């Protein structure tokens, strides 16, 4: 029989030996199917009953199943239903091979989840053609699924990289608060909002007193730790809608939207006091520091950020020259 098969039209799609489970209660049918399929290099597993077929399919899921319908004890429909219910075998294509030729039988087979239906008596060519088609469909589907998974994975990686990049672009590497560029960007937005609606707004410049002395006395690592601690206290003391960032070495800035100078003074004093009261142990030594703060407020609705910062800077200079650890 195999000699009559047109070799060119029935060439296997690829070289991997596909694993086919043959289920038929008729030993003669099984022998015939084994002969046809093994000629093409397929690995064939025969199962003479539904129960044996299920056991075999679950222990090693095949690439495709050829399933007889009329069998004693468990018929092909039931076998198919059980295969489709199990996660291990639900995606294995099932081709029914049956002598039952009624449309209702075929409809039922497809409803059970079969991908094809071959009527007995069958032609070897037909069996090979349909097996080949469904195997290659399945391979394509698998490749597609793998490709989708790969793309999902690379999308995830891109997301993580972009988040990391976003963080690096907006955060100060040492303290984790907004960096100068990002702070200025946000401050411009808040300023233009306040200008548009003539809402109050206050700006703060803060500078750690004698920071060089801390670095010289305790070392740069201690200095870095102080910067982090001061930034943390400021973030904790400021309100949710206030902006805060590290502007330079030991210099920080805050912008307080919807806040008058008097209201901002209360916040600034809270920050100054919290830092004055704090004492940190760094390398077994007790270290503390103080903060000078200069403030400015929005006076008319055409003020620029530069101007606001300049005024706060002048106030900060005044705070420094009046003995530090104070607010001007
Ligand atoms: Mg049968």
Short mmCIF file of C-alpha atoms and ligand atoms in Angstrom, two decimals:
data_model
loop_
_atom_site.label_atom_id
_atom_site.label_comp_id
_atom_site.label_asym_id
_atom_site.label_seq_id
_atom_site.Cartn_x
_atom_site.Cartn_y
_atom_site.Cartn_z
CA UNK A 1 0.00 0.00 0.00
CA UNK A 2 2.75 2.41 0.95
CA UNK A 3 4.23 2.05 -2.54
CA UNK A 4 1.20 3.74 -4.06
CA UNK A 5 1.75 6.90 -2.03
CA UNK A 6 2.88 9.95 -3.95
CA UNK A 7 6.11 10.76 -2.14
CA UNK A 8 6.33 14.41 -3.16
CA UNK A 9 2.92 15.41 -1.92
CA UNK A 10 3.32 13.54 1.33
CA UNK A 11 6.81 14.61 2.40
CA UNK A 12 7.14 15.18 6.11
CA UNK A 13 7.28 18.83 7.09
CA UNK A 14 10.40 18.49 9.20
CA UNK A 15 12.79 15.87 10.45
CA UNK A 16 11.70 15.56 14.07
CA UNK A 17 10.02 12.17 14.50
CA UNK A 18 6.44 12.95 15.46
CA UNK A 19 4.74 10.88 18.05
CA UNK A 20 1.36 9.51 17.03
CA UNK A 21 -1.08 7.66 19.27
CA UNK A 22 -3.31 5.19 17.37
CA UNK A 23 -6.47 4.09 19.14
CA UNK A 24 -8.56 1.26 17.66
CA UNK A 25 -10.08 -1.89 19.13
CA UNK A 26 -9.52 -3.70 15.82
CA UNK A 27 -5.97 -5.18 15.68
CA UNK A 28 -6.09 -5.30 11.89
CA UNK A 29 -6.82 -1.58 11.64
CA UNK A 30 -4.01 -0.87 14.09
CA UNK A 31 -1.51 -2.91 12.07
CA UNK A 32 -2.51 -1.15 8.87
CA UNK A 33 -2.22 2.33 10.38
CA UNK A 34 1.14 1.47 11.97
CA UNK A 35 2.41 0.31 8.59
CA UNK A 36 1.27 3.47 6.79
CA UNK A 37 2.58 5.92 9.35
CA UNK A 38 5.87 4.27 10.30
CA UNK A 39 6.77 4.22 6.59
CA UNK A 40 6.94 8.02 6.81
CA UNK A 41 9.19 7.90 9.87
CA UNK A 42 6.49 8.73 12.40
CA UNK A 43 6.85 7.17 15.83
CA UNK A 44 3.65 5.25 16.38
CA UNK A 45 2.08 4.03 19.63
CA UNK A 46 -0.91 1.67 19.36
CA UNK A 47 -3.64 1.52 22.01
CA UNK A 48 -6.31 -1.21 21.68
CA UNK A 49 -8.81 0.47 24.06
CA UNK A 50 -9.95 3.85 25.31
CA UNK A 51 -8.60 3.22 28.81
CA UNK A 52 -5.13 2.26 27.54
CA UNK A 53 -5.17 5.24 25.18
CA UNK A 54 -5.89 7.68 28.03
CA UNK A 55 -3.17 6.19 30.19
CA UNK A 56 -0.66 6.35 27.36
CA UNK A 57 -1.64 9.91 26.33
CA UNK A 58 -1.36 11.22 29.88
CA UNK A 59 1.99 9.58 30.60
CA UNK A 60 3.55 11.02 27.42
CA UNK A 61 1.31 13.40 25.48
CA UNK A 62 1.58 12.56 21.76
CA UNK A 63 1.74 15.10 18.92
CA UNK A 64 -1.50 13.82 17.42
CA UNK A 65 -4.10 11.14 18.12
CA UNK A 66 -5.99 8.99 15.59
CA UNK A 67 -9.08 7.81 17.39
CA UNK A 68 -11.63 5.14 16.50
CA UNK A 69 -15.19 5.88 17.63
CA UNK A 70 -16.83 2.50 18.06
CA UNK A 71 -15.00 0.67 20.82
CA UNK A 72 -16.35 -1.47 23.69
CA UNK A 73 -16.46 -0.01 27.25
CA UNK A 74 -15.28 3.49 26.39
CA UNK A 75 -16.07 4.88 22.95
CA UNK A 76 -14.01 7.42 21.03
CA UNK A 77 -16.25 10.37 21.99
CA UNK A 78 -15.70 9.70 25.67
CA UNK A 79 -11.94 9.28 25.18
CA UNK A 80 -11.85 12.58 23.28
CA UNK A 81 -13.84 14.37 25.96
CA UNK A 82 -11.49 13.13 28.70
CA UNK A 83 -8.44 14.18 26.67
CA UNK A 84 -9.88 17.67 26.17
CA UNK A 85 -10.68 17.99 29.87
CA UNK A 86 -7.09 17.33 30.90
CA UNK A 87 -4.62 20.20 30.73
CA UNK A 88 -1.83 17.82 29.67
CA UNK A 89 -3.65 16.59 26.58
CA UNK A 90 -6.24 19.28 25.82
CA UNK A 91 -4.20 20.79 23.00
CA UNK A 92 -3.26 17.51 21.30
CA UNK A 93 -5.13 17.35 17.97
CA UNK A 94 -7.54 14.42 17.65
CA UNK A 95 -8.56 12.96 14.29
CA UNK A 96 -11.48 10.56 14.41
CA UNK A 97 -11.36 7.54 12.14
CA UNK A 98 -14.70 5.81 11.92
CA UNK A 99 -16.94 3.72 9.73
CA UNK A 100 -19.85 5.87 10.92
CA UNK A 101 -20.64 8.13 8.03
CA UNK A 102 -23.67 10.11 9.23
CA UNK A 103 -23.41 13.89 9.40
CA UNK A 104 -24.60 13.80 13.02
CA UNK A 105 -21.65 11.58 13.96
CA UNK A 106 -19.19 13.98 12.35
CA UNK A 107 -20.82 17.00 13.97
CA UNK A 108 -20.63 15.30 17.35
CA UNK A 109 -16.95 14.52 16.76
CA UNK A 110 -16.14 18.16 16.02
CA UNK A 111 -18.20 19.26 18.99
CA UNK A 112 -16.05 16.98 21.14
CA UNK A 113 -13.01 18.96 19.99
CA UNK A 114 -11.76 16.83 17.08
CA UNK A 115 -9.78 18.63 14.37
CA UNK A 116 -10.71 16.20 11.58
CA UNK A 117 -12.80 13.16 10.69
CA UNK A 118 -11.74 10.37 8.36
CA UNK A 119 -14.23 7.77 7.19
CA UNK A 120 -13.36 4.10 6.98
CA UNK A 121 -12.38 2.50 4.69
CA UNK A 122 -9.59 5.04 4.34
CA UNK A 123 -6.84 5.62 1.80
CA UNK A 124 -3.25 5.65 3.05
CA UNK A 125 -2.70 8.92 1.18
CA UNK A 126 -5.63 10.53 2.88
CA UNK A 127 -4.41 9.48 6.33
CA UNK A 128 -0.91 10.80 5.64
CA UNK A 129 -2.15 14.04 4.12
CA UNK A 130 -4.44 14.85 7.02
CA UNK A 131 -1.94 13.81 9.68
CA UNK A 132 0.68 15.95 7.99
CA UNK A 133 -1.65 18.92 7.74
CA UNK A 134 -2.63 18.84 11.39
CA UNK A 135 0.91 18.26 12.58
CA UNK A 136 2.15 21.22 10.61
CA UNK A 137 -0.78 23.35 11.81
CA UNK A 138 0.11 22.43 15.36
CA UNK A 139 3.78 23.19 14.80
CA UNK A 140 2.87 26.58 13.38
CA UNK A 141 0.57 27.26 16.30
CA UNK A 142 3.32 26.31 18.75
CA UNK A 143 5.85 28.54 16.99
CA UNK A 144 3.32 31.34 17.12
CA UNK A 145 2.71 30.79 20.83
CA UNK A 146 6.45 30.69 21.49
CA UNK A 147 6.90 33.90 19.52
CA UNK A 148 4.10 35.56 21.49
CA UNK A 149 5.74 34.43 24.75
CA UNK A 150 9.10 35.74 23.54
CA UNK A 151 7.59 39.10 22.66
CA UNK A 152 5.80 39.29 26.00
CA UNK A 153 9.10 38.58 27.73
CA UNK A 154 10.94 41.26 25.78
CA UNK A 155 8.13 43.74 26.43
CA UNK A 156 8.52 43.01 30.15
CA UNK A 157 12.27 43.58 29.92
CA UNK A 158 11.72 46.83 28.03
CA UNK A 159 9.26 47.97 30.68
CA UNK A 160 11.75 47.29 33.48
CA UNK A 161 14.56 49.05 31.58
CA UNK A 162 12.37 52.03 30.84
CA UNK A 163 11.30 52.26 34.50
CA UNK A 164 14.94 52.06 35.58
CA UNK A 165 15.86 54.69 33.03
CA UNK A 166 12.99 56.90 34.15
CA UNK A 167 14.21 56.58 37.75
CA UNK A 168 17.80 57.36 36.81
CA UNK A 169 16.69 60.35 34.76
CA UNK A 170 14.58 61.88 37.53
CA UNK A 171 16.19 60.79 40.81
CA UNK A 172 19.25 61.95 42.64
CA UNK A 173 21.54 58.89 42.69
CA UNK A 174 22.53 59.34 46.35
CA UNK A 175 19.40 60.44 48.22
CA UNK A 176 16.71 59.09 45.91
CA UNK A 177 14.85 62.43 45.91
CA UNK A 178 14.21 64.37 42.67
CA UNK A 179 17.36 65.51 40.92
CA UNK A 180 17.91 69.12 39.91
CA UNK A 181 16.62 68.70 36.35
CA UNK A 182 13.42 66.92 37.35
CA UNK A 183 12.77 69.26 40.28
CA UNK A 184 13.08 72.32 38.01
CA UNK A 185 10.76 70.72 35.46
CA UNK A 186 8.07 70.07 38.06
CA UNK A 187 8.66 73.48 39.70
CA UNK A 188 8.07 75.24 36.36
CA UNK A 189 4.75 73.39 36.03
CA UNK A 190 3.64 74.35 39.54
CA UNK A 191 4.75 77.94 39.04
CA UNK A 192 2.80 78.36 35.82
CA UNK A 193 -0.28 76.88 37.49
CA UNK A 194 0.06 79.29 40.44
CA UNK A 195 0.64 82.22 38.04
CA UNK A 196 -2.39 81.31 35.95
CA UNK A 197 -4.77 81.11 38.89
CA UNK A 198 -2.99 83.73 41.05
CA UNK A 199 -2.59 81.16 43.82
CA UNK A 200 -0.01 81.52 46.60
CA UNK A 201 3.27 79.64 46.28
CA UNK A 202 6.43 79.54 48.36
CA UNK A 203 9.96 78.51 47.45
CA UNK A 204 12.65 77.24 49.86
CA UNK A 205 16.40 76.98 49.45
CA UNK A 206 18.09 74.84 52.09
CA UNK A 207 21.74 74.29 52.76
CA UNK A 208 23.43 72.06 55.34
CA UNK A 209 25.60 74.21 57.59
CA UNK A 210 29.35 73.59 57.59
CA UNK A 211 28.96 70.54 55.40
CA UNK A 212 32.61 70.69 54.33
CA UNK A 213 33.59 70.42 57.98
CA UNK A 214 31.46 67.25 58.38
CA UNK A 215 33.18 65.72 55.34
CA UNK A 216 36.62 66.69 56.59
CA UNK A 217 35.99 65.47 60.14
CA UNK A 218 34.07 62.24 59.57
CA UNK A 219 34.89 61.37 55.96
CA UNK A 220 32.89 61.44 52.76
CA UNK A 221 30.88 58.33 53.60
CA UNK A 222 29.57 60.03 56.71
CA UNK A 223 28.86 63.12 54.59
CA UNK A 224 26.83 61.01 52.15
CA UNK A 225 24.90 59.49 55.04
CA UNK A 226 24.10 62.97 56.41
CA UNK A 227 22.82 64.04 52.98
CA UNK A 228 20.52 61.00 52.86
CA UNK A 229 19.26 61.57 56.42
CA UNK A 230 18.57 65.27 55.85
CA UNK A 231 16.75 64.49 52.59
CA UNK A 232 14.63 61.89 54.41
CA UNK A 233 13.66 64.31 57.18
CA UNK A 234 12.68 66.96 54.62
CA UNK A 235 10.58 64.48 52.63
CA UNK A 236 8.89 63.24 55.80
CA UNK A 237 8.16 66.77 57.06
CA UNK A 238 6.94 68.29 53.79
CA UNK A 239 3.36 67.68 52.66
CA UNK A 240 2.30 65.30 49.88
CA UNK A 241 1.91 68.02 47.24
CA UNK A 242 5.16 69.85 48.02
CA UNK A 243 8.06 69.40 45.61
CA UNK A 244 11.50 68.60 46.90
CA UNK A 245 14.82 67.96 45.23
CA UNK A 246 18.58 67.97 45.62
CA UNK A 247 19.82 70.98 43.72
CA UNK A 248 23.54 70.77 44.32
CA UNK A 249 26.10 69.22 46.68
CA UNK A 250 24.54 69.95 50.08
CA UNK A 251 21.79 72.15 48.75
CA UNK A 252 18.13 71.21 48.57
CA UNK A 253 15.05 73.05 47.29
CA UNK A 254 11.37 72.78 47.99
CA UNK A 255 8.35 74.33 46.32
CA UNK A 256 5.15 74.57 48.34
CA UNK A 257 2.09 75.12 46.14
CA UNK A 258 -1.04 76.74 47.57
CA UNK A 259 1.03 77.91 50.54
CA UNK A 260 1.57 81.44 51.79
CA UNK A 261 4.90 82.56 53.22
CA UNK A 262 3.50 82.41 56.78
CA UNK A 263 2.16 78.88 56.30
CA UNK A 264 5.45 77.83 54.74
CA UNK A 265 7.36 79.27 57.71
CA UNK A 266 5.66 76.72 59.95
CA UNK A 267 6.78 73.87 57.68
CA UNK A 268 10.31 75.29 57.37
CA UNK A 269 10.63 75.62 61.14
CA UNK A 270 9.50 72.02 61.56
CA UNK A 271 12.23 70.91 59.15
CA UNK A 272 14.91 73.09 60.78
CA UNK A 273 13.99 71.80 64.25
CA UNK A 274 13.81 68.14 63.20
CA UNK A 275 17.32 68.35 61.73
CA UNK A 276 18.70 70.25 64.71
CA UNK A 277 17.26 67.58 67.05
CA UNK A 278 18.46 64.62 65.02
CA UNK A 279 21.61 62.79 66.00
CA UNK A 280 23.00 59.96 63.93
CA UNK A 281 25.55 57.33 64.76
CA UNK A 282 27.97 56.91 61.90
CA UNK A 283 30.89 54.48 62.35
CA UNK A 284 30.39 54.57 66.12
CA UNK A 285 30.54 58.38 66.27
CA UNK A 286 27.61 60.64 67.07
CA UNK A 287 27.12 63.11 64.25
CA UNK A 288 24.64 65.94 63.94
CA UNK A 289 24.12 68.96 61.70
CA UNK A 290 21.95 72.01 61.19
CA UNK A 291 20.18 73.54 58.21
CA UNK A 292 19.82 77.12 56.99
CA UNK A 293 16.73 77.98 54.99
CA UNK A 294 15.97 80.92 52.70
CA UNK A 295 12.43 81.47 51.46
CA UNK A 296 10.67 83.49 48.77
CA UNK A 297 7.06 83.82 47.73
CA UNK A 298 5.23 84.49 44.52
CA UNK A 299 4.35 88.20 44.48
CA UNK A 300 2.73 88.82 41.12
CA UNK A 301 1.55 86.51 38.40
CA UNK A 302 4.48 87.07 36.06
CA UNK A 303 7.32 85.93 38.28
CA UNK A 304 9.81 83.45 36.80
CA UNK A 305 11.34 80.46 38.53
CA UNK A 306 14.78 82.06 38.19
CA UNK A 307 13.56 85.12 40.02
CA UNK A 308 11.90 83.08 42.75
CA UNK A 309 15.08 81.05 43.25
CA UNK A 310 17.26 84.14 43.25
CA UNK A 311 15.17 85.71 46.03
CA UNK A 312 15.30 82.47 48.07
CA UNK A 313 19.05 82.28 47.48
CA UNK A 314 19.53 85.82 48.80
CA UNK A 315 17.46 84.92 51.86
CA UNK A 316 19.58 81.80 52.35
CA UNK A 317 22.73 83.93 52.18
CA UNK A 318 21.24 86.16 54.83
CA UNK A 319 20.48 83.11 57.03
CA UNK A 320 24.07 81.96 56.65
CA UNK A 321 25.47 85.37 57.55
CA UNK A 322 23.16 85.66 60.56
CA UNK A 323 24.69 82.65 62.27
CA UNK A 324 23.14 79.69 60.36
CA UNK A 325 20.55 77.15 61.66
CA UNK A 326 17.77 79.67 60.97
CA UNK A 327 15.15 80.71 58.44
CA UNK A 328 15.08 83.97 56.46
MG1 LIG B 1 -13.89 0.11 16.46
#
